[in-house]
Amino acid sequence: MKTHVKALVVGGGAVGTSIAYHLARAGWKDVMLLERDELTSGSTWHAAGLLPYFNMSYATTHIHDYSIKYYKTLEEETGLNPGFSVVGNLRMAQTQDRMDEYMLYASTAETCGVPYEWMTPAQIKDRWPLVRTDDLKGAIYHPTDGYINPADVTQAMAKGARQHGAVIERKWQVDGYHWTGDHWDVTVTKMIEKGGNLIPSDEQMVIHAEHVVTATGNHSQRTAQLLGIKIPAIPVEHQYIVTEPDPALVEYRKTMPEHPVLRDADAKWYVREERGGWILGPYEYGAPARFEYAVPDSFRADLFPLDLERIEEEYMSMIHRIPSSETAGLKDDYNGPICYTPDGNPLLGPAPGLRNMWLAEGFSFGITAAGGTGYYLAQLMVNGEAEIDMASLDPKRYGSWMTTEYAMRKNEECYSHVYILHHPDEEREACRPLKTAPAYDRQKALGAQFGQVNGWERPNYYGPIDAPDSFDHDARSFRRGGWWQYAHDEAKAIREGVGLIDASAFTKHMVSGPGATAFLDHFTCNKLPRVGRINLTYALTSAGTTRTEYTIVRIAEDEYYLISAGAWQAYDSDFLRKAAQDHMAAGGEYVTVSDVTGMWGVFAIAGPKSRDVMGKLIRDADPGTALSNKRFPWLSMRQIELGMCPVKAVRVAYTGELGWELHHPMEMQTYLWDQLLEAGEEHGLKLVGARAQNWLRQEKSYRAFGTELGRDATPLEAGLDRFVDLEKDFAGKSKMLETGMRSKCVTLLIEGPDDADPWGREVLYDGDTRVGRLTSGGYSVHFGKSIGMGYVTPDRAQPGTKLMVKMFDKLWSAEVVEDSPYDPRNATIRIDG
């Protein structure tokens, strides 16, 4: 067996074999895959093999799309038939709300070129008469997908990997990882059969690997322990049953083709044909997480005891939907582990804190995702970046605060939520509240309805003070939900008066030391600010695209306070630390990076009356001028005192109004909160949540990381030229310039439906030509209509360009407008007083 390899892939399921295949096909020599048992012996062997396109994530849709297309090429390349039955996928809806979900999904699918068709109940019944349709609203049909044999597709990819030069070794278990500084020493042990069990032998060796990819599936907790990191991928039980032949189905198939995979999302199941009978796969409530610490040594290609009572409701609903199935007895049943993550998306990308260690864990739809996972991860490893933004799948989207209990409970919730209505304004309840800032109880008492950002509770909007616990759940919709008017009034208050926003979830770092200035100057693309000033800037990827957005506050000559998106704390911290280490390794002076997120709370006060409110609290020798433009200009920071609270006040406002961010010691937050509310009472201060803030920032064309800003567009494509200093050298500059302008970020005002706004997932058209997509959406209180931001082809980015946006299966007029359509000269932000 080889002892020196370029890349070692650990895990021989569908995901691992795809990664080995695509790395070898991309040209990497010396790729080796290790499997502790036999290929497919994890969850792959008992997977149902479905290939559903349906996914609300732009990145995951691309991954699924690649898989479905790629699997159709495998037989020609390898000579092995992967068992792909292209029967289509019919996703049925019992309610209009479900149809609204499908229409939002369909618009997202169009941005990726995924084909689909709409079907009425009558059309369904005419084509598949065994299906009951009298209580359906309709369905969305994907004609190009279906199901595949998991073992066969894995073996086909394994053969393809070998044809491209990869080596696959079975019965070798990884027992240790050690990073030497330039490669991994991986200790492996030969596994042997004994009494039906797989046990370690005395044969052990060390493999030297430049890169390691873990695709260990159900064994991800053991992988986490070996690496000394946290991986919130824990399996959940999934049952499915196979019936005896259904006589009505057997008769139907004598003259008709196979049914598509049937999904009744409102009944929480999928059904497909199997040898004249049916396979029912439910996603019921109450399925438990398993193997939270490790897979028992005795558990191989095994199953759990059945709990058929848990899926009785789903079984009866299958009989309701396919009445003939009632006569078919049960033939087989399965209850096996399928790995989940708290949000249902896999953990795909660089491992936190480690070099050249890549994770491909937590695949709840592993067969669907395997092909695309290998393709895009290979791009990330070989080229430095993938052609799509992979940040939404990055393992570092979960921080070190994550615990085993949290992952278990959230993964169980995610399993039971597979078929619930996925409202874009959905906030899931499990494990909450967990991370709360001190003002949480005060905010809740005043009607705050919270969302979760990186575990932090953050007000989305303020509803009725006496609202029942179910208020936010009942307020959700694919259209303008019950929360919409509250957000509207909050946004209007900031435009006309004054509002207070809790932004404590912001990620915050201190970067200091003799090398801090040189490091940050090369790390980011804008000029560094002078002491006491701030700059908005961007750190780029090796491909010249946007890796992270920072507001940099210069505290002293070699001391900087960096503010970035709250959802990306571990992601940004890992990036900063590794970049600083690289700077010092290249001979740069010493740099210290400290994550201070939990030390500083943040209140954002904004609106024409914000200076009046702060003026009542500020303690200064000349309080009348302390907040004036002369002493406190726009884009500056001052250390001020509000009552007894010391505050790093930053004169900037994400809402586009006169305002400040008030960074304060977290332990003084409740004091400052009370002071601000008391001072603001006579000025009509209104509490404002994140949804209104999101609408307001779009009126100013402020890009947001994770929507407009990401690793698939450069700062120039994002329209951020004024924040890029081409006179200096910075990381990613040459690649950014080489990339050119593939697309352009624009703001659009939209003449949409009276009861809905875009969510930022919709496709854009010019006539019959698909020309782009929205990345953000909402409502503009200033213009009295829907607003959105997104990317279009460069030739359609000029203000005045007329386009159409797809919403609810209709095209609505949209017009590209000048950046910052509200107050383009920033007069309100700069106003003196």
CSV table of C-alpha atoms in Angstrom, one decimal, residues 59 67 113 142 161 167 197 216 218 251 283 291 312 328 360 363 464 499 522 524 618 660 706 761 821:
chain,number,residue,atom,x,y,z
A,59,ALA,CA,-25.2,26.2,-3.9
A,67,SER,CA,-24.9,14.9,-9.6
A,113,GLY,CA,-31.4,26.0,-15.2
A,142,HIS,CA,-39.2,17.2,-12.4
A,161,ALA,CA,-11.6,6.8,-9.8
A,167,VAL,CA,-6.1,3.8,-5.4
A,197,ASN,CA,-17.2,-8.5,13.7
A,216,THR,CA,-16.7,9.2,7.3
A,218,ASN,CA,-21.9,7.9,10.6
A,251,GLU,CA,-51.9,-4.5,-13.8
A,283,TYR,CA,-40.0,11.8,7.8
A,291,PHE,CA,-24.2,7.4,17.8
A,312,GLU,CA,-48.3,4.7,11.5
A,328,ALA,CA,-50.3,-5.0,-0.3
A,360,ALA,CA,-17.2,16.2,3.7
A,363,PHE,CA,-24.9,14.3,4.2
A,464,PRO,CA,-47.6,42.7,20.3
A,499,GLY,CA,-35.2,53.5,16.0
A,522,HIS,CA,-2.1,43.4,2.5
A,524,THR,CA,-7.7,43.8,2.7
A,618,ILE,CA,-23.8,62.0,26.6
A,660,TRP,CA,-24.3,55.4,15.4
A,706,GLY,CA,-23.8,35.8,2.3
A,761,ARG,CA,-34.0,33.8,-4.4
A,821,PRO,CA,-31.8,55.1,-4.7
